[in-house]
CSV table of C-alpha atoms in Angstrom, one decimal:
chain,number,residue,atom,x,y,z
A,291,MET,CA,0.0,0.0,0.0
A,292,ILE,CA,2.8,2.4,0.9
A,293,ARG,CA,4.7,1.3,-2.0
A,294,ARG,CA,1.8,2.1,-4.3
A,295,GLN,CA,1.5,5.6,-2.9
A,296,ILE,CA,5.2,6.2,-3.3
A,297,ILE,CA,5.0,5.1,-6.9
A,298,ARG,CA,2.0,7.4,-7.5
A,299,VAL,CA,3.9,10.4,-5.9
A,300,ILE,CA,7.0,9.6,-8.0
A,301,LEU,CA,4.8,9.3,-11.2
A,302,ILE,CA,3.0,12.6,-10.5
A,303,LEU,CA,6.3,14.4,-9.7
A,304,SER,CA,7.8,13.0,-13.0
A,305,VAL,CA,4.8,14.3,-15.0
A,306,PHE,CA,5.1,17.7,-13.4
A,307,THR,CA,8.8,17.8,-14.0
A,308,VAL,CA,8.4,16.9,-17.6
A,309,LEU,CA,5.6,19.5,-18.0
A,310,TYR,CA,7.6,22.2,-16.2
A,311,SER,CA,10.8,21.5,-18.2
A,312,CYS,CA,9.0,21.8,-21.6
A,313,SER,CA,9.3,25.2,-23.1
A,314,ASP,CA,6.3,27.2,-24.3
A,315,LYS,CA,5.7,26.9,-28.0
A,316,LYS,CA,4.9,30.6,-28.3
A,317,ALA,CA,8.1,31.5,-26.5
A,318,GLU,CA,10.0,29.2,-28.9
A,319,GLY,CA,8.4,30.9,-31.8
A,320,LEU,CA,9.3,34.3,-30.6
A,321,LYS,CA,12.9,33.2,-30.0
A,322,GLU,CA,13.1,31.7,-33.5
A,323,LEU,CA,11.8,35.0,-35.0
A,324,LEU,CA,14.3,37.0,-33.1
A,325,ASP,CA,17.1,34.7,-34.1
A,326,LYS,CA,16.0,34.8,-37.7
A,327,ASN,CA,15.9,38.6,-37.7
A,328,GLU,CA,19.4,38.8,-36.0
A,329,SER,CA,20.8,36.5,-38.8
A,330,GLN,CA,19.2,38.7,-41.5
A,331,VAL,CA,20.5,41.9,-40.0
A,332,SER,CA,24.0,40.4,-39.7
A,333,ALA,CA,24.0,39.3,-43.3
A,334,MET,CA,22.7,42.7,-44.4
A,335,LEU,CA,25.4,44.6,-42.4
A,336,ILE,CA,28.5,42.4,-42.4
A,337,GLY,CA,27.8,39.8,-45.1
A,338,GLU,CA,30.0,39.7,-48.1
A,339,LYS,CA,27.0,40.4,-50.4
A,340,GLY,CA,25.2,42.6,-47.9
A,341,PHE,CA,24.0,46.1,-48.3
A,342,GLU,CA,27.0,47.6,-46.5
A,343,SER,CA,29.4,45.9,-48.8
A,344,ALA,CA,27.5,47.1,-51.9
A,345,LYS,CA,27.3,50.7,-50.4
A,346,LEU,CA,31.1,50.7,-49.8
A,347,GLU,CA,31.7,49.6,-53.4
A,348,HIS,CA,29.6,52.4,-54.7
A,349,LEU,CA,31.3,54.9,-52.4
A,350,ILE,CA,34.8,53.8,-53.6
A,351,ALA,CA,33.6,54.3,-57.1
A,352,ARG,CA,32.2,57.7,-56.0
A,353,ASP,CA,28.7,56.7,-57.2
A,354,TYR,CA,26.9,58.6,-54.5
A,355,THR,CA,23.4,58.1,-56.0
A,356,LYS,CA,23.8,54.3,-56.0
A,357,ALA,CA,25.1,54.4,-52.4
A,358,LEU,CA,22.1,56.4,-51.3
A,359,ASN,CA,19.8,53.9,-53.1
A,360,ILE,CA,21.4,51.1,-51.1
A,361,ILE,CA,20.6,53.1,-47.9
A,362,GLU,CA,17.0,53.2,-49.0
A,363,LYS,CA,16.9,49.4,-49.4
A,364,GLU,CA,18.6,49.0,-46.0
A,365,GLU,CA,16.0,51.3,-44.4
A,366,ALA,CA,13.2,49.3,-45.9
A,367,GLU,CA,14.7,46.1,-44.5
A,368,PHE,CA,15.1,47.6,-41.0
A,369,ASN,CA,11.5,48.9,-41.2
A,370,ARG,CA,10.3,45.4,-42.2
A,371,ILE,CA,12.1,43.7,-39.3
A,372,ILE,CA,11.0,46.3,-36.8
A,373,LYS,CA,7.3,46.0,-38.0
A,374,GLU,CA,7.6,42.2,-37.8
A,375,ILE,CA,8.7,42.3,-34.2
A,376,LYS,CA,6.1,44.9,-33.3
A,377,ASN,CA,3.4,42.7,-34.7
A,378,VAL,CA,4.3,39.5,-32.9
A,379,ASN,CA,1.8,38.5,-30.2
A,380,THR,CA,3.5,38.2,-26.8
A,381,ASP,CA,0.4,37.5,-24.7
A,382,GLY,CA,1.1,34.7,-22.3
A,383,ILE,CA,4.8,34.6,-22.9
A,384,LYS,CA,7.0,35.3,-19.8
A,385,MET,CA,9.1,38.3,-20.5
A,386,GLY,CA,7.7,38.4,-24.0
A,387,LYS,CA,6.8,42.1,-24.0
A,388,GLU,CA,10.1,43.0,-22.6
A,389,VAL,CA,12.2,41.0,-25.1
A,390,ARG,CA,10.0,42.4,-27.9
A,391,GLN,CA,10.5,46.0,-26.8
A,392,THR,CA,14.3,45.7,-26.2
A,393,SER,CA,14.6,44.1,-29.7
A,394,ILE,CA,12.7,46.9,-31.3
A,395,ASP,CA,14.8,49.5,-29.4
A,396,TYR,CA,18.0,47.8,-30.6
A,397,TYR,CA,17.0,47.5,-34.2
A,398,GLN,CA,15.8,51.2,-34.2
A,399,ALA,CA,19.2,52.2,-32.8
A,400,LEU,CA,21.0,50.2,-35.5
A,401,LYS,CA,18.7,51.7,-38.1
A,402,ASP,CA,19.5,55.2,-36.9
A,403,LEU,CA,23.2,54.5,-37.0
A,404,PHE,CA,23.2,53.1,-40.5
A,405,MET,CA,20.8,55.7,-41.9
A,406,PHE,CA,23.2,58.4,-40.6
A,407,SER,CA,25.3,57.5,-43.6
A,408,ARG,CA,23.0,59.7,-45.7
A,409,LYS,CA,24.3,62.8,-44.0
A,410,GLU,CA,27.9,61.7,-44.4
A,411,ILE,CA,27.5,60.9,-48.1
A,412,LYS,CA,25.9,64.2,-48.8
A,413,GLN,CA,28.8,66.0,-47.1
A,414,GLU,CA,31.3,63.9,-49.0
A,415,GLN,CA,29.6,64.9,-52.2
A,416,LEU,CA,29.9,68.5,-51.3
A,417,MET,CA,33.5,68.1,-50.4
A,418,ARG,CA,34.3,66.4,-53.7
A,419,TYR,CA,32.0,68.5,-56.0
A,420,GLY,CA,31.7,71.7,-54.1
A,421,LYS,CA,31.5,74.8,-56.2
A,422,SER,CA,33.5,77.1,-53.9
A,423,ASP,CA,36.3,76.7,-51.3
A,424,LYS,CA,33.9,78.0,-48.7
A,425,GLU,CA,31.4,75.3,-49.5
A,426,ILE,CA,34.1,72.6,-49.3
A,427,TYR,CA,35.4,73.9,-46.0
A,428,GLU,CA,31.9,74.0,-44.5
A,429,ALA,CA,31.4,70.4,-45.6
A,430,GLN,CA,34.6,69.4,-44.0
A,431,ASP,CA,33.6,71.1,-40.7
A,432,GLN,CA,30.2,69.4,-41.0
A,433,MET,CA,31.9,66.0,-41.4
A,434,THR,CA,33.8,66.6,-38.1
A,435,GLU,CA,30.5,67.3,-36.4
A,436,LEU,CA,28.8,64.3,-38.0
A,437,GLY,CA,31.7,62.2,-36.6
A,438,ARG,CA,30.8,63.3,-33.1
A,439,GLN,CA,27.1,62.6,-33.6
A,440,LYS,CA,27.9,59.2,-35.1
A,441,GLN,CA,29.9,58.3,-31.9
A,442,GLN,CA,26.8,59.1,-29.9
A,443,LEU,CA,24.8,56.8,-32.1
A,444,TYR,CA,27.3,54.0,-31.6
A,445,GLN,CA,27.0,54.4,-27.8
A,446,LYS,CA,23.2,54.2,-28.2
A,447,VAL,CA,23.5,51.0,-30.2
A,448,PHE,CA,25.9,49.6,-27.6
A,449,LYS,CA,23.6,50.3,-24.7
A,450,ALA,CA,20.5,49.0,-26.5
A,451,ASP,CA,22.4,45.8,-27.4
A,452,GLU,CA,23.6,45.3,-23.9
A,453,LYS,CA,20.0,45.7,-22.5
A,454,ARG,CA,18.6,43.4,-25.2
A,455,PHE,CA,21.2,40.8,-24.4
A,456,MET,CA,20.3,40.8,-20.7
A,457,VAL,CA,16.6,40.8,-21.3
A,458,GLN,CA,16.9,38.0,-23.9
A,459,LYS,CA,18.9,35.8,-21.5
A,460,GLN,CA,16.3,36.3,-18.8
A,461,PHE,CA,13.5,35.6,-21.3
A,462,GLU,CA,15.3,32.3,-22.3
A,463,THR,CA,15.7,31.3,-18.7
A,464,GLU,CA,12.1,32.1,-17.8
A,465,ASN,CA,10.8,30.1,-20.7
A,466,ASN,CA,13.3,27.2,-20.4
A,467,LEU,CA,14.9,28.0,-23.8
A,468,ASP,CA,18.5,27.8,-22.6
């Protein structure tokens, strides 16, 4: 009789342990989406055939119009990714809203940083094709100021990435996705 009760308790504990250790399918789906987006952004920014590589090739060739067109494509991709993350349903997912928001903040900061290139390209055009010395010198001064502003954007990206990393680790732990 006692043996039967012990077996029942062990069986019930085993079932609860298995159920507790299983991760939530919605949480898994959210993690997969975030991982997929991270992979896409990495390919876009540092991939051999990514937008940044193409933009640099155009800048080396001094084809500023094509470089600016690449930035437009890059912006569209960032907008798509941010929208996709905003639209994901996080109801019932532990830390879902937090991981969604920190991801949005991170991608928005990255977008701001990489879209900043527009200003730099326009100043580079002025420096190269300026009509007067004054215009060229003003463009050079503006490039110095843009460098300072860009440093602030890098800091913003660093902080957003750090926060996203911490929240994502907590999200994975809370949802048994480790």
